[in-house]
mmCIF file with all atom_site columns, C-alpha atoms in Angstrom:
data_model
loop_
_atom_site.group_PDB
_atom_site.id
_atom_site.type_symbol
_atom_site.label_atom_id
_atom_site.label_alt_id
_atom_site.label_comp_id
_atom_site.label_asym_id
_atom_site.label_entity_id
_atom_site.label_seq_id
_atom_site.pdbx_PDB_ins_code
_atom_site.Cartn_x
_atom_site.Cartn_y
_atom_site.Cartn_z
_atom_site.occupancy
_atom_site.B_iso_or_equiv
_atom_site.pdbx_formal_charge
_atom_site.auth_seq_id
_atom_site.auth_comp_id
_atom_site.auth_asym_id
_atom_site.auth_atom_id
_atom_site.pdbx_PDB_model_num
ATOM 1   C CA . MET A 1 1   ? -58.028 8.594   64.344 1.00 0.00 ? 1   MET A CA 1
ATOM 2   C CA . LYS A 1 2   ? -60.142 11.658  63.520 1.00 0.00 ? 2   LYS A CA 1
ATOM 3   C CA . ILE A 1 3   ? -60.792 12.436  59.771 1.00 0.00 ? 3   ILE A CA 1
ATOM 4   C CA . PRO A 1 4   ? -62.835 15.189  58.408 1.00 0.00 ? 4   PRO A CA 1
ATOM 5   C CA . LYS A 1 5   ? -65.986 14.178  56.674 1.00 0.00 ? 5   LYS A CA 1
ATOM 6   C CA . ALA A 1 6   ? -64.893 16.116  53.597 1.00 0.00 ? 6   ALA A CA 1
ATOM 7   C CA . PHE A 1 7   ? -61.934 13.758  53.411 1.00 0.00 ? 7   PHE A CA 1
ATOM 8   C CA . ARG A 1 8   ? -64.167 10.776  53.702 1.00 0.00 ? 8   ARG A CA 1
ATOM 9   C CA . GLU A 1 9   ? -66.127 12.108  50.596 1.00 0.00 ? 9   GLU A CA 1
ATOM 10  C CA . ALA A 1 10  ? -62.873 13.035  48.687 1.00 0.00 ? 10  ALA A CA 1
ATOM 11  C CA . MET A 1 11  ? -61.418 9.472   49.201 1.00 0.00 ? 11  MET A CA 1
ATOM 12  C CA . LEU A 1 12  ? -64.781 7.738   48.060 1.00 0.00 ? 12  LEU A CA 1
ATOM 13  C CA . SER A 1 13  ? -64.762 9.832   44.983 1.00 0.00 ? 13  SER A CA 1
ATOM 14  C CA . HIS A 1 14  ? -61.151 9.085   44.297 1.00 0.00 ? 14  HIS A CA 1
ATOM 15  C CA . ALA A 1 15  ? -61.905 5.445   44.642 1.00 0.00 ? 15  ALA A CA 1
ATOM 16  C CA . ILE A 1 16  ? -64.905 5.651   42.424 1.00 0.00 ? 16  ILE A CA 1
ATOM 17  C CA . GLU A 1 17  ? -63.060 7.632   39.725 1.00 0.00 ? 17  GLU A CA 1
ATOM 18  C CA . ASN A 1 18  ? -60.243 5.124   39.627 1.00 0.00 ? 18  ASN A CA 1
ATOM 19  C CA . TYR A 1 19  ? -62.545 2.119   39.475 1.00 0.00 ? 19  TYR A CA 1
ATOM 20  C CA . PRO A 1 20  ? -61.862 -0.747  38.268 1.00 0.00 ? 20  PRO A CA 1
ATOM 21  C CA . ASN A 1 21  ? -58.250 0.036   39.475 1.00 0.00 ? 21  ASN A CA 1
ATOM 22  C CA . GLU A 1 22  ? -57.489 0.684   43.037 1.00 0.00 ? 22  GLU A CA 1
ATOM 23  C CA . CYS A 1 23  ? -56.968 4.257   44.274 1.00 0.00 ? 23  CYS A CA 1
ATOM 24  C CA . CYS A 1 24  ? -54.294 5.253   46.803 1.00 0.00 ? 24  CYS A CA 1
ATOM 25  C CA . GLY A 1 25  ? -53.171 8.197   48.884 1.00 0.00 ? 25  GLY A CA 1
ATOM 26  C CA . VAL A 1 26  ? -52.081 9.695   52.083 1.00 0.00 ? 26  VAL A CA 1
ATOM 27  C CA . LEU A 1 27  ? -53.638 11.495  54.911 1.00 0.00 ? 27  LEU A CA 1
ATOM 28  C CA . SER A 1 28  ? -51.169 13.809  56.851 1.00 0.00 ? 28  SER A CA 1
ATOM 29  C CA . GLY A 1 29  ? -51.834 14.720  60.287 1.00 0.00 ? 29  GLY A CA 1
ATOM 30  C CA . MET A 1 30  ? -50.890 15.809  63.896 1.00 0.00 ? 30  MET A CA 1
ATOM 31  C CA . GLY A 1 31  ? -51.456 13.376  66.640 1.00 0.00 ? 31  GLY A CA 1
ATOM 32  C CA . ASP A 1 32  ? -54.492 11.314  65.485 1.00 0.00 ? 32  ASP A CA 1
ATOM 33  C CA . ILE A 1 33  ? -56.197 14.145  63.578 1.00 0.00 ? 33  ILE A CA 1
ATOM 34  C CA . ALA A 1 34  ? -55.951 14.278  59.625 1.00 0.00 ? 34  ALA A CA 1
ATOM 35  C CA . THR A 1 35  ? -54.991 17.808  58.607 1.00 0.00 ? 35  THR A CA 1
ATOM 36  C CA . TYR A 1 36  ? -54.516 17.212  54.810 1.00 0.00 ? 36  TYR A CA 1
ATOM 37  C CA . HIS A 1 37  ? -55.539 14.831  51.933 1.00 0.00 ? 37  HIS A CA 1
ATOM 38  C CA . TYR A 1 38  ? -53.300 13.640  49.433 1.00 0.00 ? 38  TYR A CA 1
ATOM 39  C CA . PRO A 1 39  ? -54.859 11.775  46.593 1.00 0.00 ? 39  PRO A CA 1
ATOM 40  C CA . MET A 1 40  ? -52.176 10.014  44.608 1.00 0.00 ? 40  MET A CA 1
ATOM 41  C CA . GLU A 1 41  ? -51.833 8.148   41.237 1.00 0.00 ? 41  GLU A CA 1
ATOM 42  C CA . ASN A 1 42  ? -51.676 4.383   41.490 1.00 0.00 ? 42  ASN A CA 1
ATOM 43  C CA . ALA A 1 43  ? -48.509 3.648   39.411 1.00 0.00 ? 43  ALA A CA 1
ATOM 44  C CA . ALA A 1 44  ? -49.539 0.169   39.209 1.00 0.00 ? 44  ALA A CA 1
ATOM 45  C CA . SER A 1 45  ? -52.827 0.754   37.499 1.00 0.00 ? 45  SER A CA 1
ATOM 46  C CA . SER A 1 46  ? -54.132 -2.345  38.798 1.00 0.00 ? 46  SER A CA 1
ATOM 47  C CA . PRO A 1 47  ? -57.487 -3.641  40.453 1.00 0.00 ? 47  PRO A CA 1
ATOM 48  C CA . PHE A 1 48  ? -55.488 -5.835  42.736 1.00 0.00 ? 48  PHE A CA 1
ATOM 49  C CA . ARG A 1 49  ? -52.651 -3.661  44.289 1.00 0.00 ? 49  ARG A CA 1
ATOM 50  C CA . TYR A 1 50  ? -51.478 -0.062  44.350 1.00 0.00 ? 50  TYR A CA 1
ATOM 51  C CA . GLU A 1 51  ? -48.068 1.656   44.041 1.00 0.00 ? 51  GLU A CA 1
ATOM 52  C CA . PHE A 1 52  ? -47.286 5.294   44.752 1.00 0.00 ? 52  PHE A CA 1
ATOM 53  C CA . GLU A 1 53  ? -45.808 7.038   41.738 1.00 0.00 ? 53  GLU A CA 1
ATOM 54  C CA . GLY A 1 54  ? -42.152 7.802   42.728 1.00 0.00 ? 54  GLY A CA 1
ATOM 55  C CA . LYS A 1 55  ? -41.918 11.497  42.065 1.00 0.00 ? 55  LYS A CA 1
ATOM 56  C CA . GLU A 1 56  ? -45.170 12.280  43.441 1.00 0.00 ? 56  GLU A CA 1
ATOM 57  C CA . HIS A 1 57  ? -44.347 10.089  46.465 1.00 0.00 ? 57  HIS A CA 1
ATOM 58  C CA . ILE A 1 58  ? -41.423 12.199  47.199 1.00 0.00 ? 58  ILE A CA 1
ATOM 59  C CA . LYS A 1 59  ? -43.217 15.557  46.715 1.00 0.00 ? 59  LYS A CA 1
ATOM 60  C CA . VAL A 1 60  ? -45.934 14.386  49.136 1.00 0.00 ? 60  VAL A CA 1
ATOM 61  C CA . ILE A 1 61  ? -43.372 13.402  51.982 1.00 0.00 ? 61  ILE A CA 1
ATOM 62  C CA . LYS A 1 62  ? -41.670 16.632  51.261 1.00 0.00 ? 62  LYS A CA 1
ATOM 63  C CA . SER A 1 63  ? -44.805 18.714  51.844 1.00 0.00 ? 63  SER A CA 1
ATOM 64  C CA . ILE A 1 64  ? -45.660 16.658  55.053 1.00 0.00 ? 64  ILE A CA 1
ATOM 65  C CA . GLU A 1 65  ? -42.184 17.236  56.391 1.00 0.00 ? 65  GLU A CA 1
ATOM 66  C CA . GLU A 1 66  ? -42.271 21.081  55.501 1.00 0.00 ? 66  GLU A CA 1
ATOM 67  C CA . HIS A 1 67  ? -45.424 21.418  57.566 1.00 0.00 ? 67  HIS A CA 1
ATOM 68  C CA . ASN A 1 68  ? -44.175 19.225  60.474 1.00 0.00 ? 68  ASN A CA 1
ATOM 69  C CA . TRP A 1 69  ? -47.031 16.873  59.924 1.00 0.00 ? 69  TRP A CA 1
ATOM 70  C CA . ASP A 1 70  ? -46.857 13.111  60.107 1.00 0.00 ? 70  ASP A CA 1
ATOM 71  C CA . VAL A 1 71  ? -47.952 10.491  57.601 1.00 0.00 ? 71  VAL A CA 1
ATOM 72  C CA . LEU A 1 72  ? -50.846 9.652   59.609 1.00 0.00 ? 72  LEU A CA 1
ATOM 73  C CA . CYS A 1 73  ? -52.813 7.275   57.090 1.00 0.00 ? 73  CYS A CA 1
ATOM 74  C CA . ILE A 1 74  ? -51.900 5.331   53.920 1.00 0.00 ? 74  ILE A CA 1
ATOM 75  C CA . TYR A 1 75  ? -55.254 4.572   52.087 1.00 0.00 ? 75  TYR A CA 1
ATOM 76  C CA . HIS A 1 76  ? -56.248 2.668   49.216 1.00 0.00 ? 76  HIS A CA 1
ATOM 77  C CA . SER A 1 77  ? -59.366 0.979   47.663 1.00 0.00 ? 77  SER A CA 1
ATOM 78  C CA . HIS A 1 78  ? -60.317 -2.581  47.310 1.00 0.00 ? 78  HIS A CA 1
ATOM 79  C CA . THR A 1 79  ? -62.508 -3.052  44.229 1.00 0.00 ? 79  THR A CA 1
ATOM 80  C CA . GLY A 1 80  ? -63.831 -6.524  44.691 1.00 0.00 ? 80  GLY A CA 1
ATOM 81  C CA . SER A 1 81  ? -62.995 -7.539  48.254 1.00 0.00 ? 81  SER A CA 1
ATOM 82  C CA . GLU A 1 82  ? -63.659 -6.664  51.735 1.00 0.00 ? 82  GLU A CA 1
ATOM 83  C CA . ALA A 1 83  ? -62.259 -3.531  53.670 1.00 0.00 ? 83  ALA A CA 1
ATOM 84  C CA . ARG A 1 84  ? -59.455 -5.496  55.269 1.00 0.00 ? 84  ARG A CA 1
ATOM 85  C CA . LEU A 1 85  ? -55.638 -5.774  54.813 1.00 0.00 ? 85  LEU A CA 1
ATOM 86  C CA . SER A 1 86  ? -54.801 -8.492  52.247 1.00 0.00 ? 86  SER A CA 1
ATOM 87  C CA . ASP A 1 87  ? -51.746 -10.519 52.448 1.00 0.00 ? 87  ASP A CA 1
ATOM 88  C CA . THR A 1 88  ? -50.347 -8.285  49.659 1.00 0.00 ? 88  THR A CA 1
ATOM 89  C CA . ASP A 1 89  ? -51.037 -5.144  51.519 1.00 0.00 ? 89  ASP A CA 1
ATOM 90  C CA . LEU A 1 90  ? -49.152 -6.679  54.468 1.00 0.00 ? 90  LEU A CA 1
ATOM 91  C CA . ARG A 1 91  ? -46.099 -7.350  52.481 1.00 0.00 ? 91  ARG A CA 1
ATOM 92  C CA . LEU A 1 92  ? -45.991 -3.822  51.136 1.00 0.00 ? 92  LEU A CA 1
ATOM 93  C CA . ILE A 1 93  ? -46.292 -2.058  54.469 1.00 0.00 ? 93  ILE A CA 1
ATOM 94  C CA . THR A 1 94  ? -43.930 0.833   54.262 1.00 0.00 ? 94  THR A CA 1
ATOM 95  C CA . TYR A 1 95  ? -45.010 3.118   57.082 1.00 0.00 ? 95  TYR A CA 1
ATOM 96  C CA . PRO A 1 96  ? -45.649 0.724   59.970 1.00 0.00 ? 96  PRO A CA 1
ATOM 97  C CA . ASP A 1 97  ? -46.379 3.496   62.482 1.00 0.00 ? 97  ASP A CA 1
ATOM 98  C CA . SER A 1 98  ? -49.264 4.974   60.228 1.00 0.00 ? 98  SER A CA 1
ATOM 99  C CA . TYR A 1 99  ? -52.959 3.760   60.037 1.00 0.00 ? 99  TYR A CA 1
ATOM 100 C CA . TYR A 1 100 ? -53.909 1.920   56.993 1.00 0.00 ? 100 TYR A CA 1
ATOM 101 C CA . LEU A 1 101 ? -57.198 2.573   55.607 1.00 0.00 ? 101 LEU A CA 1
ATOM 102 C CA . ILE A 1 102 ? -59.168 0.308   53.097 1.00 0.00 ? 102 ILE A CA 1
ATOM 103 C CA . ILE A 1 103 ? -62.125 1.582   51.080 1.00 0.00 ? 103 ILE A CA 1
ATOM 104 C CA . SER A 1 104 ? -64.067 -1.416  49.762 1.00 0.00 ? 104 SER A CA 1
ATOM 105 C CA . LEU A 1 105 ? -66.322 -0.985  46.635 1.00 0.00 ? 105 LEU A CA 1
ATOM 106 C CA . LYS A 1 106 ? -67.254 -4.581  46.812 1.00 0.00 ? 106 LYS A CA 1
ATOM 107 C CA . ASP A 1 107 ? -70.752 -3.311  47.277 1.00 0.00 ? 107 ASP A CA 1
ATOM 108 C CA . SER A 1 108 ? -70.686 -0.026  45.262 1.00 0.00 ? 108 SER A CA 1
ATOM 109 C CA . ASP A 1 109 ? -73.933 1.076   46.693 1.00 0.00 ? 109 ASP A CA 1
ATOM 110 C CA . ASN A 1 110 ? -72.736 0.933   50.272 1.00 0.00 ? 110 ASN A CA 1
ATOM 111 C CA . PRO A 1 111 ? -68.880 1.370   50.335 1.00 0.00 ? 111 PRO A CA 1
ATOM 112 C CA . ASP A 1 112 ? -67.089 0.295   53.598 1.00 0.00 ? 112 ASP A CA 1
ATOM 113 C CA . ILE A 1 113 ? -64.223 2.140   55.015 1.00 0.00 ? 113 ILE A CA 1
ATOM 114 C CA . ARG A 1 114 ? -62.068 0.529   57.673 1.00 0.00 ? 114 ARG A CA 1
ATOM 115 C CA . ALA A 1 115 ? -58.772 1.425   59.337 1.00 0.00 ? 115 ALA A CA 1
ATOM 116 C CA . TYR A 1 116 ? -55.945 -0.767  60.732 1.00 0.00 ? 116 TYR A CA 1
ATOM 117 C CA . LYS A 1 117 ? -52.765 -0.632  62.716 1.00 0.00 ? 117 LYS A CA 1
ATOM 118 C CA . VAL A 1 118 ? -50.138 -3.434  62.236 1.00 0.00 ? 118 VAL A CA 1
ATOM 119 C CA . GLU A 1 119 ? -47.624 -4.999  64.293 1.00 0.00 ? 119 GLU A CA 1
ATOM 120 C CA . GLU A 1 120 ? -43.924 -5.695  63.397 1.00 0.00 ? 120 GLU A CA 1
ATOM 121 C CA . LEU A 1 121 ? -43.431 -9.568  63.251 1.00 0.00 ? 121 LEU A CA 1
ATOM 122 C CA . THR A 1 122 ? -39.719 -9.472  62.178 1.00 0.00 ? 122 THR A CA 1
ATOM 123 C CA . GLU A 1 123 ? -37.211 -6.611  62.200 1.00 0.00 ? 123 GLU A CA 1
ATOM 124 C CA . TRP A 1 124 ? -35.199 -5.311  59.199 1.00 0.00 ? 124 TRP A CA 1
ATOM 125 C CA . THR A 1 125 ? -31.889 -6.995  58.600 1.00 0.00 ? 125 THR A CA 1
ATOM 126 C CA . SER A 1 126 ? -29.335 -6.711  55.865 1.00 0.00 ? 126 SER A CA 1
ATOM 127 C CA . GLU A 1 127 ? -30.833 -9.853  54.103 1.00 0.00 ? 127 GLU A CA 1
ATOM 128 C CA . ALA A 1 128 ? -34.574 -9.105  54.568 1.00 0.00 ? 128 ALA A CA 1
ATOM 129 C CA . PRO A 1 129 ? -37.006 -6.379  55.127 1.00 0.00 ? 129 PRO A CA 1
ATOM 130 C CA . ALA A 1 130 ? -39.289 -6.232  58.210 1.00 0.00 ? 130 ALA A CA 1
ATOM 131 C CA . THR A 1 131 ? -42.620 -8.248  57.977 1.00 0.00 ? 131 THR A CA 1
ATOM 132 C CA . TYR A 1 132 ? -45.926 -7.026  59.519 1.00 0.00 ? 132 TYR A CA 1
ATOM 133 C CA . GLY A 1 133 ? -49.208 -8.674  60.343 1.00 0.00 ? 133 GLY A CA 1
ATOM 134 C CA . ASN A 1 134 ? -51.761 -9.176  63.075 1.00 0.00 ? 134 ASN A CA 1
ATOM 135 C CA . PRO A 1 135 ? -53.809 -5.972  61.665 1.00 0.00 ? 135 PRO A CA 1
ATOM 136 C CA . ALA A 1 136 ? -56.108 -4.611  64.570 1.00 0.00 ? 136 ALA A CA 1
ATOM 137 C CA . GLU A 1 137 ? -59.012 -2.575  63.419 1.00 0.00 ? 137 GLU A CA 1
ATOM 138 C CA . GLU A 1 138 ? -59.149 0.997   64.667 1.00 0.00 ? 138 GLU A CA 1
ATOM 139 C CA . PRO A 1 139 ? -62.092 3.332   65.031 1.00 0.00 ? 139 PRO A CA 1
ATOM 140 C CA . ILE A 1 140 ? -62.459 6.203   62.661 1.00 0.00 ? 140 ILE A CA 1
ATOM 141 C CA . ASP A 1 141 ? -64.153 9.424   64.088 1.00 0.00 ? 141 ASP A CA 1
ATOM 142 C CA . TRP A 1 142 ? -65.512 11.293  61.182 1.00 0.00 ? 142 TRP A CA 1
ATOM 143 C CA . ILE A 1 143 ? -65.522 14.992  62.321 1.00 0.00 ? 143 ILE A CA 1
#
């Protein structure tokens, strides 16, 4: 995945501004190149999880669709843990074809940013949603 360096700085600023709560947002793109950064409100207002605010989420998805872009990446911060997908993160996967990027502020002097793709473990049924796991770290090319 290729992300402009300006988006990296904006996501880091977003994470720091929301500390001690997690931040969240979306990168849209074409192919594997991020084209637009959507910082979003964490409706959960929590240091342990994130949740997109409903109306804002709809507005962002409409914008992405109007531009014929894709939801390239979902990002959020971890304020006190490593830059890896937690069990909670895996339970809350909503865009399984997208990258999931974690900004760790555990070491605030040296933030760590990592991206992952997930694998579908079980399919959606009328009784239960799909489950995802086996996160594989993916390289980030800062352009």
